[in-house]
Amino acid sequence: MDDRQRRILDAAITVLGTRGPRHLTHRAVDEQAELPTGSTSNRYRTRDALLTGVLHRILDLETAGWNHLARSLDPLDRDTFTAALGTLVHDLTTTGRTLTLARLAIFGEAAHQPTLQQQIAHSQTNLITWAAPLLAALGARHPTTAVRLLLALLDGLLNNQLANPDPAFDPTAAIATVLPAILTAAPR
């Protein structure tokens, strides 16, 4: 990805995360990126193409976040894992709030766009494949099920905090409470 493309996609993420999906237009992205009018439409001819590009950028940023989390898991035990996830969720609702809101907007768009659904499903499969060995090392009886449940928990924590911010938000406590049940869950 070249610098101009990254600039366009990061600007689109900012538009989505600060103003919502109805405001995602080529012109709004050009303005946010401080690029000449028409720059975004030259790169992404349609709104659907722009959404696809934004989704790829968000997934790249999330992958980097998960890889950063994995590097912080030394030693790999439940307490370290819980603390790292708690920090990740906290960061995604504070310094990463715009990115997380853009992600939620893209997921909302995906409800009506099979192409986006397929990309999200593919990314989730990759994440499950990547995370299952971590949860197995933590003692998960059924690692794939555990990853799916953990992702649901994290999404719920993110959604609730973004929709109804609580200044005393402590995702670590919620994760610590639910993680034992996730690790012992039967396949679904």
XYZ file of N, CA, C and O in Angstrom:
752
model
N 0.855 -1.174 0.000
C 0.000 0.000 0.000
C 0.902 1.238 0.000
O 1.784 1.358 0.838
N 0.650 2.138 -0.935
C 1.471 3.348 -0.990
C 0.944 4.390 0.006
O -0.131 4.243 0.583
N 1.721 5.446 0.195
C 1.378 6.467 1.193
C 0.048 7.152 0.897
O -0.735 7.414 1.806
N -0.217 7.433 -0.366
C -1.460 8.120 -0.731
C -2.669 7.229 -0.434
O -3.679 7.692 0.105
N -2.558 5.952 -0.759
C -3.649 5.020 -0.484
C -3.876 4.912 1.025
O -5.020 4.938 1.492
N -2.809 4.809 1.785
C -2.920 4.740 3.250
C -3.570 6.015 3.787
O -4.443 5.970 4.656
N -3.184 7.143 3.239
C -3.744 8.425 3.672
C -5.245 8.481 3.393
O -6.031 8.935 4.229
N -5.644 8.018 2.230
C -7.068 7.990 1.866
C -7.836 7.065 2.811
O -8.888 7.428 3.346
N -7.320 5.869 3.012
C -8.039 4.902 3.842
C -8.073 5.331 5.299
O -9.099 5.161 5.980
N -6.992 5.898 5.798
C -7.003 6.391 7.179
C -7.986 7.553 7.331
O -8.674 7.662 8.355
N -8.072 8.397 6.313
C -9.054 9.484 6.345
C -10.481 8.919 6.322
O -11.368 9.411 7.033
N -10.700 7.874 5.515
C -12.025 7.244 5.467
C -12.379 6.630 6.819
O -13.532 6.714 7.261
N -11.396 6.033 7.479
C -11.633 5.491 8.823
C -12.026 6.618 9.773
O -12.956 6.469 10.573
N -11.351 7.741 9.670
C -11.687 8.883 10.528
C -13.104 9.380 10.248
O -13.870 9.651 11.186
N -13.478 9.476 8.982
C -14.839 9.903 8.641
C -15.850 8.916 9.215
O -16.820 9.312 9.871
N -15.638 7.631 8.990
C -16.566 6.616 9.514
C -16.642 6.655 11.036
O -17.720 6.563 11.614
N -15.487 6.750 11.677
C -15.430 6.668 13.129
C -15.856 7.921 13.858
O -16.202 7.858 15.032
N -15.852 9.058 13.171
C -16.234 10.300 13.844
C -17.577 10.849 13.375
O -18.234 11.574 14.123
N -17.981 10.478 12.156
C -19.219 11.049 11.614
C -20.245 10.005 11.212
O -21.403 10.344 10.978
N -19.831 8.739 11.100
C -20.771 7.674 10.769
C -20.803 7.350 9.291
O -20.307 8.110 8.457
N -21.405 6.205 8.954
C -21.378 5.709 7.574
C -22.135 6.588 6.574
O -21.784 6.620 5.399
N -23.155 7.316 7.006
C -23.897 8.168 6.069
C -23.024 9.296 5.524
O -23.296 9.831 4.462
N -21.978 9.631 6.246
C -21.103 10.732 5.841
C -19.893 10.269 5.036
O -19.079 11.098 4.630
N -19.788 8.961 4.825
C -18.648 8.453 4.060
C -18.893 8.689 2.571
O -19.615 7.946 1.919
N -18.300 9.748 2.067
C -18.360 10.066 0.644
C -16.930 10.292 0.171
O -16.026 10.549 0.974
N -16.757 10.212 -1.132
C -15.426 10.475 -1.683
C -14.968 11.888 -1.328
O -13.813 12.108 -0.969
N -15.881 12.826 -1.417
C -15.552 14.221 -1.117
C -15.164 14.392 0.350
O -14.184 15.088 0.663
N -15.902 13.756 1.260
C -15.580 13.870 2.690
C -14.203 13.288 2.983
O -13.447 13.835 3.799
N -13.868 12.202 2.322
C -12.551 11.581 2.518
C -11.462 12.491 1.960
O -10.424 12.693 2.609
N -11.694 13.058 0.791
C -10.725 14.007 0.229
C -10.473 15.154 1.200
O -9.318 15.541 1.441
N -11.542 15.699 1.747
C -11.402 16.817 2.693
C -10.651 16.386 3.945
O -9.759 17.094 4.412
N -11.000 15.230 4.489
C -10.337 14.739 5.706
C -8.855 14.484 5.455
O -8.015 14.758 6.303
N -8.532 13.959 4.282
C -7.144 13.640 3.938
C -6.384 14.867 3.432
O -5.167 14.778 3.198
N -7.118 15.979 3.273
C -6.528 17.206 2.734
C -5.885 16.953 1.373
O -4.751 17.348 1.097
N -6.676 16.265 0.529
C -6.253 15.961 -0.836
C -7.165 16.694 -1.816
O -8.312 17.038 -1.468
N -6.711 16.903 -3.021
C -7.569 17.554 -4.021
C -8.854 16.758 -4.265
O -8.856 15.524 -4.200
N -9.919 17.475 -4.550
C -11.190 16.837 -4.872
C -10.981 15.853 -6.017
O -10.325 16.162 -7.004
N -11.519 14.668 -5.849
C -11.406 13.626 -6.864
C -10.331 12.596 -6.575
O -10.278 11.554 -7.228
N -9.480 12.860 -5.593
C -8.383 11.929 -5.284
C -8.900 10.562 -4.845
O -8.414 9.528 -5.304
N -9.899 10.560 -3.964
C -10.432 9.288 -3.479
C -11.146 8.542 -4.590
O -10.973 7.331 -4.748
N -11.939 9.259 -5.392
C -12.674 8.574 -6.463
C -11.745 8.081 -7.567
O -12.081 7.122 -8.258
N -10.582 8.685 -7.718
C -9.609 8.156 -8.680
C -9.069 6.807 -8.225
O -8.786 5.939 -9.048
N -8.941 6.629 -6.919
C -8.400 5.379 -6.366
C -9.511 4.352 -6.145
O -9.321 3.163 -6.373
N -10.651 4.811 -5.663
C -11.798 3.941 -5.350
C -13.012 4.499 -6.083
O -13.641 5.442 -5.607
N -13.340 3.918 -7.213
C -14.363 4.461 -8.104
C -15.758 4.502 -7.480
O -16.543 5.408 -7.767
N -16.078 3.524 -6.653
C -17.418 3.446 -6.065
C -17.315 3.454 -4.542
O -16.253 3.209 -3.970
N -18.450 3.715 -3.917
C -18.487 3.667 -2.458
C -18.183 2.253 -1.977
O -17.494 2.059 -0.973
N -18.698 1.250 -2.693
C -18.426 -0.141 -2.318
C -16.929 -0.445 -2.390
O -16.389 -1.128 -1.513
N -16.259 0.058 -3.404
C -14.814 -0.144 -3.511
C -14.099 0.539 -2.356
O -13.137 -0.006 -1.782
N -14.563 1.724 -1.988
C -13.975 2.440 -0.857
C -14.192 1.656 0.442
O -13.267 1.492 1.238
N -15.399 1.138 0.639
C -15.684 0.341 1.839
C -14.788 -0.893 1.896
O -14.281 -1.256 2.964
N -14.593 -1.527 0.753
C -13.723 -2.704 0.703
C -12.298 -2.319 1.086
O -11.645 -3.013 1.874
N -11.810 -1.209 0.566
C -10.473 -0.740 0.925
C -10.364 -0.414 2.404
O -9.371 -0.767 3.057
N -11.383 0.236 2.944
C -11.392 0.573 4.373
C -11.384 -0.698 5.214
O -10.648 -0.794 6.203
N -12.189 -1.668 4.823
C -12.212 -2.921 5.571
C -10.826 -3.562 5.584
O -10.348 -4.000 6.636
N -10.162 -3.606 4.447
C -8.808 -4.179 4.397
C -7.858 -3.418 5.318
O -7.054 -4.029 6.031
N -7.956 -2.105 5.324
C -7.079 -1.299 6.185
C -7.373 -1.569 7.659
O -6.455 -1.724 8.465
N -8.648 -1.636 8.010
C -9.022 -1.924 9.397
C -8.489 -3.301 9.796
O -7.930 -3.473 10.882
N -8.657 -4.281 8.922
C -8.176 -5.631 9.235
C -6.662 -5.652 9.380
O -6.128 -6.345 10.259
N -5.948 -4.887 8.564
C -4.494 -4.791 8.711
C -4.125 -4.197 10.070
O -3.217 -4.690 10.747
N -4.826 -3.142 10.462
C -4.546 -2.498 11.749
C -4.893 -3.434 12.911
O -4.161 -3.493 13.903
N -6.002 -4.170 12.793
C -6.372 -5.118 13.846
C -5.365 -6.258 13.944
O -5.022 -6.694 15.042
N -4.890 -6.735 12.807
C -3.875 -7.796 12.806
C -2.622 -7.316 13.527
O -2.041 -8.049 14.331
N -2.226 -6.092 13.265
C -1.063 -5.525 13.962
C -1.323 -5.466 15.468
O -0.426 -5.756 16.276
N -2.542 -5.122 15.849
C -2.900 -5.084 17.269
C -2.844 -6.455 17.926
O -2.334 -6.604 19.042
N -3.356 -7.470 17.242
C -3.307 -8.831 17.776
C -1.860 -9.318 17.872
O -1.485 -9.977 18.839
N -1.047 -8.984 16.875
C 0.363 -9.392 16.928
C 1.089 -8.695 18.077
O 1.924 -9.307 18.753
N 0.759 -7.437 18.313
C 1.344 -6.721 19.451
C 0.932 -7.392 20.760
O 1.746 -7.563 21.668
N -0.338 -7.766 20.837
C -0.827 -8.457 22.035
C -0.048 -9.750 22.258
O 0.377 -10.034 23.375
N 0.168 -10.516 21.205
C 0.872 -11.795 21.336
C 2.292 -11.600 21.851
O 2.776 -12.396 22.662
N 2.943 -10.526 21.409
C 4.312 -10.266 21.873
C 4.359 -9.905 23.349
O 5.384 -10.065 23.992
N 3.241 -9.426 23.888
C 3.214 -9.034 25.302
C 2.885 -10.203 26.226
O 2.846 -10.029 27.440
N 2.660 -11.374 25.672
C 2.245 -12.530 26.472
C 3.448 -13.363 26.921
O 3.591 -14.521 26.567
N 4.279 -12.764 27.720
C 5.426 -13.490 28.248
C 5.509 -13.219 29.740
O 5.812 -12.093 30.143
N 5.172 -14.185 30.574
C 4.829 -15.568 30.238
C 3.375 -15.672 29.782
O 2.567 -14.804 30.073
N 3.082 -16.760 29.068
C 1.713 -17.000 28.634
C 0.987 -17.750 29.743
O 1.163 -18.944 29.932
N 0.226 -16.999 30.517
C -0.627 -17.591 31.541
C -1.936 -16.795 31.560
O -2.066 -15.772 30.889
N -2.907 -17.279 32.317
C -4.229 -16.640 32.294
C -4.184 -15.199 32.768
O -4.871 -14.334 32.213
N -3.396 -14.921 33.792
C -3.332 -13.549 34.303
C -2.735 -12.587 33.277
O -3.254 -11.492 33.061
N -1.651 -13.002 32.643
C -1.012 -12.162 31.629
C -1.949 -11.968 30.445
O -2.099 -10.853 29.926
N -2.592 -13.037 30.012
C -3.523 -12.986 28.888
C -4.693 -12.061 29.202
O -5.060 -11.197 28.394
N -5.258 -12.206 30.387
C -6.389 -11.373 30.806
C -5.994 -9.904 30.857
O -6.723 -9.037 30.354
N -4.850 -9.620 31.434
C -4.389 -8.228 31.522
C -4.145 -7.647 30.130
O -4.508 -6.492 29.853
N -3.541 -8.432 29.240
C -3.265 -7.949 27.882
C -4.565 -7.680 27.128
O -4.694 -6.661 26.429
N -5.543 -8.578 27.245
C -6.837 -8.361 26.589
C -7.548 -7.143 27.179
O -8.159 -6.360 26.446
N -7.483 -7.006 28.490
C -8.101 -5.841 29.132
C -7.503 -4.544 28.620
O -8.224 -3.580 28.332
N -6.183 -4.521 28.483
C -5.508 -3.334 27.943
C -5.928 -3.084 26.505
O -6.202 -1.943 26.116
N -6.008 -4.145 25.713
C -6.430 -4.015 24.314
C -7.827 -3.412 24.221
O -8.055 -2.453 23.476
N -8.769 -3.952 24.979
C -10.149 -3.447 24.933
C -10.196 -1.994 25.421
O -10.860 -1.148 24.813
N -9.482 -1.700 26.492
C -9.444 -0.324 26.988
C -8.897 0.612 25.912
O -9.464 1.679 25.649
N -7.801 0.216 25.288
C -7.198 1.050 24.239
C -8.142 1.240 23.056
O -8.218 2.332 22.484
N -8.869 0.190 22.689
C -9.790 0.281 21.553
C -11.000 1.169 21.839
O -11.682 1.598 20.916
N -11.254 1.453 23.115
C -12.375 2.329 23.464
C -11.912 3.726 23.867
O -12.742 4.587 24.156
N -10.610 3.939 23.875
C -10.080 5.267 24.227
C -9.253 5.786 23.046
O -9.800 6.379 22.137
N -7.986 5.499 23.029
C -7.121 6.005 21.957
C -7.496 5.418 20.595
O -7.267 6.057 19.575
N -8.077 4.226 20.573
C -8.490 3.586 19.327
C -9.974 3.690 19.053
O -10.514 2.950 18.219
N -10.644 4.594 19.736
C -12.096 4.728 19.626
C -12.555 4.950 18.175
O -13.503 4.313 17.712
N -11.894 5.841 17.463
C -12.298 6.142 16.082
C -12.182 4.899 15.207
O -13.088 4.593 14.425
N -11.083 4.174 15.347
C -10.905 2.932 14.582
C -11.997 1.927 14.926
O -12.579 1.292 14.036
N -12.308 1.776 16.199
C -13.311 0.800 16.619
C -14.702 1.193 16.114
O -15.466 0.329 15.657
N -15.020 2.468 16.171
C -16.314 2.914 15.640
C -16.386 2.714 14.123
O -17.436 2.341 13.595
N -15.270 2.929 13.429
C -15.243 2.673 11.983
C -15.452 1.187 11.713
O -16.169 0.813 10.772
N -14.843 0.340 12.517
C -15.014 -1.112 12.380
C -16.492 -1.480 12.540
O -17.044 -2.256 11.759
N -17.122 -0.926 13.552
C -18.545 -1.211 13.773
C -19.391 -0.715 12.603
O -20.348 -1.379 12.199
N -19.044 0.433 12.049
C -19.783 0.955 10.892
C -19.628 0.028 9.690
O -20.606 -0.250 8.982
N -18.412 -0.455 9.466
C -18.176 -1.391 8.350
C -18.963 -2.679 8.570
O -19.552 -3.223 7.637
N -18.984 -3.165 9.808
C -19.742 -4.381 10.088
C -21.231 -4.149 9.830
O -21.930 -5.040 9.348
N -21.716 -2.961 10.151
C -23.113 -2.629 9.841
C -23.375 -2.630 8.344
O -24.388 -3.141 7.880
N -22.451 -2.076 7.585
C -22.564 -2.088 6.122
C -22.532 -3.523 5.591
O -23.208 -3.847 4.618
N -21.741 -4.374 6.231
C -21.603 -5.763 5.775
C -22.910 -6.536 5.882
O -23.113 -7.509 5.147
N -23.794 -6.094 6.751
C -25.085 -6.776 6.880
C -25.856 -6.772 5.559
O -26.713 -7.632 5.340
N -25.509 -5.834 4.667
C -26.220 -5.705 3.397
C -25.319 -5.919 2.190
O -25.762 -5.727 1.057
N -24.070 -6.314 2.437
C -23.124 -6.476 1.329
C -22.376 -7.800 1.465
O -21.440 -7.913 2.255
N -22.790 -8.785 0.695
C -22.162 -10.109 0.784
C -20.646 -10.095 0.587
O -19.937 -10.872 1.213
N -20.133 -9.193 -0.229
C -18.682 -9.139 -0.442
C -17.963 -8.794 0.855
O -16.951 -9.417 1.197
N -18.481 -7.816 1.577
C -17.883 -7.458 2.867
C -18.043 -8.602 3.869
O -17.122 -8.890 4.640
N -19.207 -9.261 3.853
C -19.427 -10.403 4.744
C -18.373 -11.480 4.519
O -17.824 -12.041 5.475
N -18.093 -11.760 3.262
C -17.102 -12.798 2.934
C -15.713 -12.401 3.425
O -14.972 -13.239 3.956
N -15.356 -11.149 3.271
C -14.043 -10.694 3.729
C -13.937 -10.758 5.251
O -12.901 -11.149 5.792
N -15.004 -10.391 5.927
C -15.005 -10.455 7.392
C -14.925 -11.907 7.847
O -14.177 -12.241 8.765
N -15.673 -12.793 7.198
C -15.632 -14.220 7.554
C -14.237 -14.788 7.337
O -13.730 -15.544 8.178
N -13.602 -14.423 6.242
C -12.241 -14.896 5.961
C -11.268 -14.395 7.027
O -10.438 -15.157 7.537
N -11.399 -13.138 7.384
C -10.525 -12.570 8.410
C -10.756 -13.240 9.763
O -9.805 -13.523 10.499
N -12.016 -13.503 10.088
C -12.324 -14.161 11.357
C -11.747 -15.572 11.379
O -11.209 -16.006 12.402
N -11.826 -16.282 10.266
C -11.231 -17.615 10.179
C -9.726 -17.548 10.429
O -9.171 -18.363 11.175
N -9.078 -16.560 9.830
C -7.636 -16.389 10.052
C -7.326 -16.083 11.507
O -6.365 -16.613 12.074
N -8.139 -15.231 12.122
C -7.924 -14.880 13.525
C -8.130 -16.098 14.425
O -7.350 -16.329 15.355
N -9.143 -16.883 14.145
C -9.393 -18.089 14.941
C -8.229 -19.061 14.802
O -7.756 -19.623 15.803
N -7.750 -19.246 13.586
C -6.603 -20.130 13.355
C -5.379 -19.637 14.116
O -4.638 -20.428 14.701
N -5.174 -18.338 14.130
C -4.033 -17.733 14.817
C -4.173 -17.841 16.338
O -3.204 -18.130 17.041
N -5.389 -17.591 16.871
C -5.587 -17.507 18.322
C -5.846 -18.851 18.990
O -5.607 -18.988 20.196
N -6.322 -19.840 18.261
C -6.653 -21.128 18.878
C -5.464 -21.742 19.619
O -5.644 -22.238 20.749
N -4.248 -21.725 19.079
C -3.124 -22.279 19.841
C -2.848 -21.525 21.148
O -2.445 -22.147 22.142
N -3.092 -20.216 21.155
C -2.916 -19.453 22.405
C -3.896 -19.939 23.467
O -3.520 -20.156 24.626
N -5.145 -20.110 23.059
C -6.145 -20.546 24.035
C -5.935 -22.004 24.422
O -6.200 -22.381 25.569
N -5.429 -22.800 23.503
C -5.088 -24.187 23.855
C -3.989 -24.190 24.916
O -4.043 -24.966 25.880
N -3.007 -23.314 24.771
C -1.924 -23.223 25.749
C -2.425 -22.750 27.109
O -1.806 -23.053 28.137
N -3.550 -22.058 27.109
C -4.147 -21.616 28.368
C -5.076 -22.679 28.959
O -5.670 -22.466 30.010
N -5.217 -23.808 28.266
C -6.020 -24.908 28.783
C -7.404 -25.027 28.195
O -8.240 -25.761 28.744
N -7.683 -24.355 27.092
C -9.010 -24.459 26.477
C -9.258 -25.889 26.024
O -8.430 -26.493 25.361
N -10.408 -26.418 26.403
C -10.771 -27.779 25.998
C -11.077 -27.856 24.509
O -10.802 -28.866 23.862
N -11.675 -26.801 24.000
C -12.041 -26.714 22.581
C -11.622 -25.326 22.099
O -12.431 -24.384 22.119
N -10.380 -25.189 21.667
C -9.828 -23.864 21.366
C -10.614 -23.043 20.347
O -10.770 -21.834 20.526
N -11.123 -23.668 19.301
C -11.872 -22.907 18.295
C -13.135 -22.313 18.909
O -13.447 -21.138 18.693
N -13.840 -23.101 19.686
C -15.024 -22.597 20.384
C -14.637 -21.488 21.347
O -15.311 -20.457 21.427
N -13.544 -21.678 22.045
C -13.089 -20.670 23.002
C -12.779 -19.345 22.309
O -13.132 -18.274 22.818
N -12.145 -19.405 21.154
C -11.836 -18.160 20.425
C -13.124 -17.463 20.021
O -13.280 -16.251 20.190
N -14.072 -18.216 19.477
C -15.340 -17.606 19.051
C -16.054 -16.933 20.236
O -16.573 -15.822 20.104
N -16.077 -17.601 21.368
C -16.725 -17.032 22.553
C -15.968 -15.810 23.062
O -16.579 -14.807 23.459
N -14.659 -15.873 23.032
C -13.851 -14.742 23.479
C -14.077 -13.530 22.580
O -14.225 -12.400 23.063
N -14.123 -13.751 21.272
C -14.390 -12.645 20.349
C -15.766 -12.036 20.605
O -15.929 -10.811 20.545
N -16.748 -12.869 20.897
C -18.084 -12.359 21.213
C -18.048 -11.512 22.486
O -18.668 -10.444 22.550
N -17.319 -11.974 23.481
C -17.181 -11.205 24.720
C -16.521 -9.859 24.443
O -17.006 -8.813 24.890
N -15.424 -9.875 23.707
C -14.703 -8.636 23.421
C -15.571 -7.667 22.630
O -15.604 -6.464 22.927
N -16.289 -8.181 21.616
C -17.188 -7.318 20.847
C -18.275 -6.715 21.743
O -18.606 -5.536 21.614
N -18.812 -7.513 22.638
C -19.826 -7.001 23.562
C -19.272 -5.917 24.472
O -19.912 -4.877 24.680
N -18.088 -6.134 25.006
C -17.462 -5.116 25.867
C -17.217 -3.823 25.087
O -17.494 -2.726 25.584
N -16.706 -3.968 23.868
C -16.443 -2.788 23.039
C -17.742 -2.043 22.717
O -17.827 -0.819 22.890
N -18.750 -2.776 22.257
C -20.018 -2.143 21.890
C -20.643 -1.417 23.070
O -21.109 -0.284 22.934
N -20.675 -2.061 24.221
C -21.296 -1.436 25.389
C -20.546 -0.188 25.829
O -21.169 0.829 26.154
N -19.235 -0.239 25.839
C -18.464 0.925 26.270
C -18.563 2.075 25.273
O -18.607 3.235 25.659
N -18.599 1.753 23.994
C -18.709 2.812 22.987
C -20.097 3.444 22.982
O -20.235 4.654 22.814
N -21.135 2.636 23.177
C -22.505 3.146 23.150
C -22.886 3.857 24.439
O -23.700 4.793 24.421
N -22.308 3.427 25.549
C -22.651 3.987 26.854
C -21.376 4.080 27.689
O -21.163 3.263 28.586
N -20.526 5.058 27.391
C -19.226 5.132 28.071
C -19.347 5.213 29.587
O -20.153 5.967 30.124
N -18.554 4.395 30.243
C -18.495 4.366 31.699
C -17.072 4.769 32.095
O -16.117 4.069 31.753
N -16.914 5.872 32.807
C -15.563 6.304 33.175
C -14.808 5.275 34.023
O -13.583 5.250 34.028
N -15.532 4.405 34.707
C -14.902 3.386 35.552
C -14.768 2.048 34.819
O -14.540 1.008 35.453
N -14.890 2.059 33.508
C -14.833 0.833 32.696
C -13.566 0.039 33.000
O -12.464 0.549 32.919
N -13.773 -1.236 33.369
C -12.652 -2.134 33.655
C -12.873 -3.447 32.919
O -13.422 -4.392 33.476
N -12.454 -3.507 31.648
C -12.678 -4.740 30.894
C -11.909 -5.925 31.460
O -12.340 -7.064 31.308
N -10.808 -5.671 32.143
C -10.000 -6.765 32.685
C -10.810 -7.592 33.679
O -10.738 -8.823 33.665
N -11.572 -6.937 34.523
C -12.376 -7.659 35.517
C -13.420 -8.543 34.824
O -13.617 -9.698 35.222
N -14.070 -8.014 33.805
C -15.077 -8.814 33.089
C -14.424 -9.998 32.390
O -14.944 -11.125 32.436
N -13.285 -9.769 31.767
C -12.587 -10.854 31.072
C -12.152 -11.915 32.068
O -12.321 -13.117 31.833
N -11.611 -11.500 33.201
C -11.161 -12.453 34.232
C -12.333 -13.286 34.756
O -12.176 -14.480 35.036
N -13.502 -12.689 34.859
C -14.677 -13.399 35.359
C -15.169 -14.446 34.370
O -15.535 -15.558 34.753
N -15.165 -14.115 33.077
C -15.765 -14.977 32.059
C -14.765 -15.959 31.446
O -15.161 -17.036 30.977
N -13.473 -15.642 31.455
C -12.483 -16.485 30.792
C -12.506 -17.947 31.243
O -12.441 -18.844 30.393
N -12.630 -18.255 32.535
C -12.664 -19.676 32.915
C -13.795 -20.453 32.238
O -13.595 -21.597 31.804
N -14.959 -19.849 32.107
C -16.085 -20.520 31.438
C -15.800 -20.679 29.948
O -16.147 -21.702 29.355
N -15.163 -19.688 29.349
C -14.822 -19.766 27.927
C -13.844 -20.928 27.688
O -13.985 -21.686 26.726
N -12.876 -21.067 28.543
C -11.863 -22.104 28.361
C -12.411 -23.514 28.568
O -11.849 -24.472 28.066
N -13.521 -23.638 29.295
C -14.101 -24.959 29.535
C -15.338 -25.229 28.684
O -15.961 -26.284 28.825
N -15.688 -24.298 27.814
C -16.915 -24.431 27.013
C -16.819 -25.617 26.050
O -15.753 -25.917 25.496
N -17.953 -26.258 25.858
C -18.057 -27.360 24.900
C -18.235 -26.791 23.504
O -18.693 -25.657 23.331
N -17.914 -27.577 22.471
C -18.101 -27.089 21.096
C -19.562 -26.791 20.833
O -20.448 -27.426 21.386
N -19.779 -25.817 19.950
C -21.156 -25.498 19.599
C -21.396 -25.754 18.143
O -20.572 -25.906 17.353
